[in-house]
Every structure is written in structure tokens, then in C-alpha cells.
CSV table of C-alpha atoms in Angstrom, one decimal:
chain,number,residue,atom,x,y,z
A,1,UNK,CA,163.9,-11.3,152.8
A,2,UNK,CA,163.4,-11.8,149.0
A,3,UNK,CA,159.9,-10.3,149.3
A,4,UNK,CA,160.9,-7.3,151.1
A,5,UNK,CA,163.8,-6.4,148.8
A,6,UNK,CA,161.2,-6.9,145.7
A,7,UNK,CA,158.7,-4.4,147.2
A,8,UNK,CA,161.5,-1.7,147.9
A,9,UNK,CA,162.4,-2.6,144.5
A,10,UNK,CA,159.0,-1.2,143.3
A,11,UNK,CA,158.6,1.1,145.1
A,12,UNK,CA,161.6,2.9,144.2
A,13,UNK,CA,161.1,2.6,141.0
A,14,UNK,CA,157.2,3.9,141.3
A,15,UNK,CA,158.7,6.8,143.1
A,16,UNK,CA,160.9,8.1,139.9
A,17,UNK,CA,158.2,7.2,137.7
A,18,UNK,CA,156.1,9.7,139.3
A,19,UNK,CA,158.5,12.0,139.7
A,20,UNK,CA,159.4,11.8,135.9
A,21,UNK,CA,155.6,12.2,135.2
A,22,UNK,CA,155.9,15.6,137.4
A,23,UNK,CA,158.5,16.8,135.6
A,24,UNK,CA,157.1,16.2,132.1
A,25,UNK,CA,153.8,17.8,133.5
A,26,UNK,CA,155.6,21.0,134.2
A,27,UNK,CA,157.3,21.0,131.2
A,28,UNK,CA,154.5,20.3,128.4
A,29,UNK,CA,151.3,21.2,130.3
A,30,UNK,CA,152.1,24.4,132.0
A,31,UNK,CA,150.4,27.3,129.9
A,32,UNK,CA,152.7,29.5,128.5
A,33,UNK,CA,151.7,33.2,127.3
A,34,UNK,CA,152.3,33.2,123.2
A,35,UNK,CA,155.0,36.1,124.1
A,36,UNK,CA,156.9,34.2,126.3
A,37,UNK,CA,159.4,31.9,124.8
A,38,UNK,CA,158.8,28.0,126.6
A,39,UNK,CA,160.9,27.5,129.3
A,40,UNK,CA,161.8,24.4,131.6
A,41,UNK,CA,161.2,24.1,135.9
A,42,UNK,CA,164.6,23.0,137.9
A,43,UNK,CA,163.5,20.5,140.7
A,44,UNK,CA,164.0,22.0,143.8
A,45,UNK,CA,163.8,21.7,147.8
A,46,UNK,CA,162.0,23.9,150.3
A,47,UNK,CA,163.4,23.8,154.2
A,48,UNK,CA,162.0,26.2,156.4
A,49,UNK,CA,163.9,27.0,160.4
A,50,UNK,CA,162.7,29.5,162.6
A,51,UNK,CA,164.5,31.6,161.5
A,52,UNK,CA,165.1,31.0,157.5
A,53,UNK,CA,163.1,29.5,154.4
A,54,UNK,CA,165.8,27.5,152.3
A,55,UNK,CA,165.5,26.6,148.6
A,56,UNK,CA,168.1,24.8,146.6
A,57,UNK,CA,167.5,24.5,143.0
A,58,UNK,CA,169.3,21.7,141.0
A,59,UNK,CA,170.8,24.0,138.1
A,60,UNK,CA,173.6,21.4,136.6
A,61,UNK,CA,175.6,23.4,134.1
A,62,UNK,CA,173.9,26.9,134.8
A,63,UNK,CA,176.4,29.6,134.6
A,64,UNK,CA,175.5,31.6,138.4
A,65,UNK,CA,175.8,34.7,136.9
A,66,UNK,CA,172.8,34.5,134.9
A,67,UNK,CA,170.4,33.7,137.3
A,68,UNK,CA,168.2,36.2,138.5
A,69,UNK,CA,166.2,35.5,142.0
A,70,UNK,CA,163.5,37.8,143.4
A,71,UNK,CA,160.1,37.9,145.8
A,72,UNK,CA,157.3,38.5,143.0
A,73,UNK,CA,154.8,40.9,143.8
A,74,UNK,CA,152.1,37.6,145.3
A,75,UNK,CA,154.7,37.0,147.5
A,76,UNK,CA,156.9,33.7,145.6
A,77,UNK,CA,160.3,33.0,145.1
A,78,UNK,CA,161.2,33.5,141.6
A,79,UNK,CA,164.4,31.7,139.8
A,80,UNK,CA,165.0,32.5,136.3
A,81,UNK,CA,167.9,32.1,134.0
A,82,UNK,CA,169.2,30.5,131.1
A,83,UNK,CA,170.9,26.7,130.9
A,84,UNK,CA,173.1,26.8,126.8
A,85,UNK,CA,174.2,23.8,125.2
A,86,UNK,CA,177.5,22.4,125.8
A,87,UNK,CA,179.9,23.1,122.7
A,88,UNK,CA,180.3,19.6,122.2
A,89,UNK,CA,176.6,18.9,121.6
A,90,UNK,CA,176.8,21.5,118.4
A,91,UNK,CA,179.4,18.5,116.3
A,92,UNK,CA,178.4,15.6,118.0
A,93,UNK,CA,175.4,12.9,117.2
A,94,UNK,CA,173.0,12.9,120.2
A,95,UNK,CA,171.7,9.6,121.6
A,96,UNK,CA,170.1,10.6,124.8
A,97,UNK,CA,169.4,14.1,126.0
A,98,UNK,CA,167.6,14.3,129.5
A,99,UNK,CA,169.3,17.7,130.6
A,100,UNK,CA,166.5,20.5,129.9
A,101,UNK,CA,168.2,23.4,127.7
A,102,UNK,CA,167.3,26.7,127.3
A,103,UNK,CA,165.0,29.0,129.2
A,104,UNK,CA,164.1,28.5,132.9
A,105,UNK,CA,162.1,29.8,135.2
A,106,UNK,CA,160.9,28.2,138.7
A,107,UNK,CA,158.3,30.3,140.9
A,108,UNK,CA,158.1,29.2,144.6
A,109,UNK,CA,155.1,29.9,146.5
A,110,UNK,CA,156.7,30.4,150.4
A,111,UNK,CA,155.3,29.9,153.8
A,112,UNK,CA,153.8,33.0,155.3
A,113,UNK,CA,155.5,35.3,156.8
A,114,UNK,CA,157.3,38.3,155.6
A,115,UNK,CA,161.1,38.1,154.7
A,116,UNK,CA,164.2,39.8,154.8
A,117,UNK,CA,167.4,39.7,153.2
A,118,UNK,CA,168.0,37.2,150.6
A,119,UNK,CA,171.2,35.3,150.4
A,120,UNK,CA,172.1,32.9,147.4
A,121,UNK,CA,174.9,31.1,146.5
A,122,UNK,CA,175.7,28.5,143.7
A,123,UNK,CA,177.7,25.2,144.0
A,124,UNK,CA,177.8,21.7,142.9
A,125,UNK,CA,175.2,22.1,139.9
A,126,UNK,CA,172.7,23.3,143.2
A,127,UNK,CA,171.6,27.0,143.6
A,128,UNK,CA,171.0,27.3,147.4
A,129,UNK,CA,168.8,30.6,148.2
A,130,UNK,CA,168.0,31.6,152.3
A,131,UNK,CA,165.3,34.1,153.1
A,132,UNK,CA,166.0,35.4,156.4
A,133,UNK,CA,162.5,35.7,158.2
A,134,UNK,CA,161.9,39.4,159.1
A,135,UNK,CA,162.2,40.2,162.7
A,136,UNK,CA,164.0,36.9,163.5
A,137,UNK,CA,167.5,37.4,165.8
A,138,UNK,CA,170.4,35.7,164.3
């Protein structure tokens, strides 16, 4: 039983070491144009129904009315906005900051398939977004 425990052990923490690698890839190695100030990714989910193409975005501390989503012209989901400091960080002596500031944007390539209305909604830190497939009878 010892054994087992140890190797769910490791494996969970192999899994957020990889997952923390991912997210410092996107954040240092992803090519920026020199005109474009840098920017951070959210993590996010994609669920696809037959009859919808979820995403949720995890946006802690993002106001919702900044966030702008659209269908790019290749066909991707396309989250951008802005995460500010807290006040409190402005007088106070950081000792750890994980939380990305500034900047974000998040493209999503989809499934194929062409797309209707888009429906998003923000709660719980999470920006949930549902493109309704074209065609499909609710």
C-alpha cells in the first residue's frame, strides 16, 4: 500500500511540474512583436457537445468588463484583457508573487466546424465562453 501511495505521490507532483514548465514556456518563450507590450496566457479548458464548444478560462481577479472575446479571422477563440495589481501590493513588501499581472491574451484554436452565437459569462475567478455550433437545434 506504501508503494502505491509513493508512486501517486510522484506522479502528482510530476504532473504540476510539467504543468508549471508549460506555463513558464508560454510566458517567456512565446515571440512577441516589439509593438506589442508582453502579455501572460490564463490556463484554460476546452469541452466540446454536439451541440456547443465550451472554454473556461481561469481569470482570478480579472475585472469581466475588460475582457474582450472574439473568433479571429483563422478561425480561434480569442480572450484578451487586462489583470491590475491589487492596491495592497502598491505599500506592501512582496515575498511570493505567482499571480501573472498585466496584459493577457489567450488564442484558442477550435474544433472545425463553423459557429454561432457566442455566450460568455464570468464567475468564481473562471470566464466560461459557449460557441453554439451553427445549424445545431437547441
Amino acid at each position: 500500500m506504501a508503494n502505491r501511495n509513493s508512486r501517486d505521490w510522484m506522479w502528482s507532483d510530476a504532473l504540476q511540474m510539467l504543468a508549471r514548465a508549460d506555463q513558464l514556456h508560454r510566458q517567456v518563450f512565446r515571440p512577441a512583436a516589439a509593438t506589442r507590450a508582453l502579455c501572460w496566457e490564463p490556463p484554460i479548458d476546452l469541452l466540446e457537445t454536439t451541440g456547443e464548444v465550451q472554454i473556461i478560462a481561469a481569470l482570478p481577479g480579472v475585472d469581466p468588463e475588460g475582457v474582450q472575446v472574439f473568433i479571429d479571422e483563422g478561425g480561434a477563440l480569442v480572450i484578451t484583457g487586462r489583470r491590475d495589481p491589487s492596491p495592497a501590493m502598491r505599500r506592501a513588501m512582496v515575498h511570493r508573487m505567482e499571480l501573472p499581472q498585466g496584459q493577457f491574451a489567450r488564442r484558442v484554436p477550435l474544433p472545425a466546424g463553423r459557429y454561432g452565437r457566442i455566450d460568455w459569462q464570468a464567475e468564481h475567478g473562471c470566464l466560461t465562453v459557449t460557441l453554439h455550433k451553427a445549424g445545431q437545434a437547441r
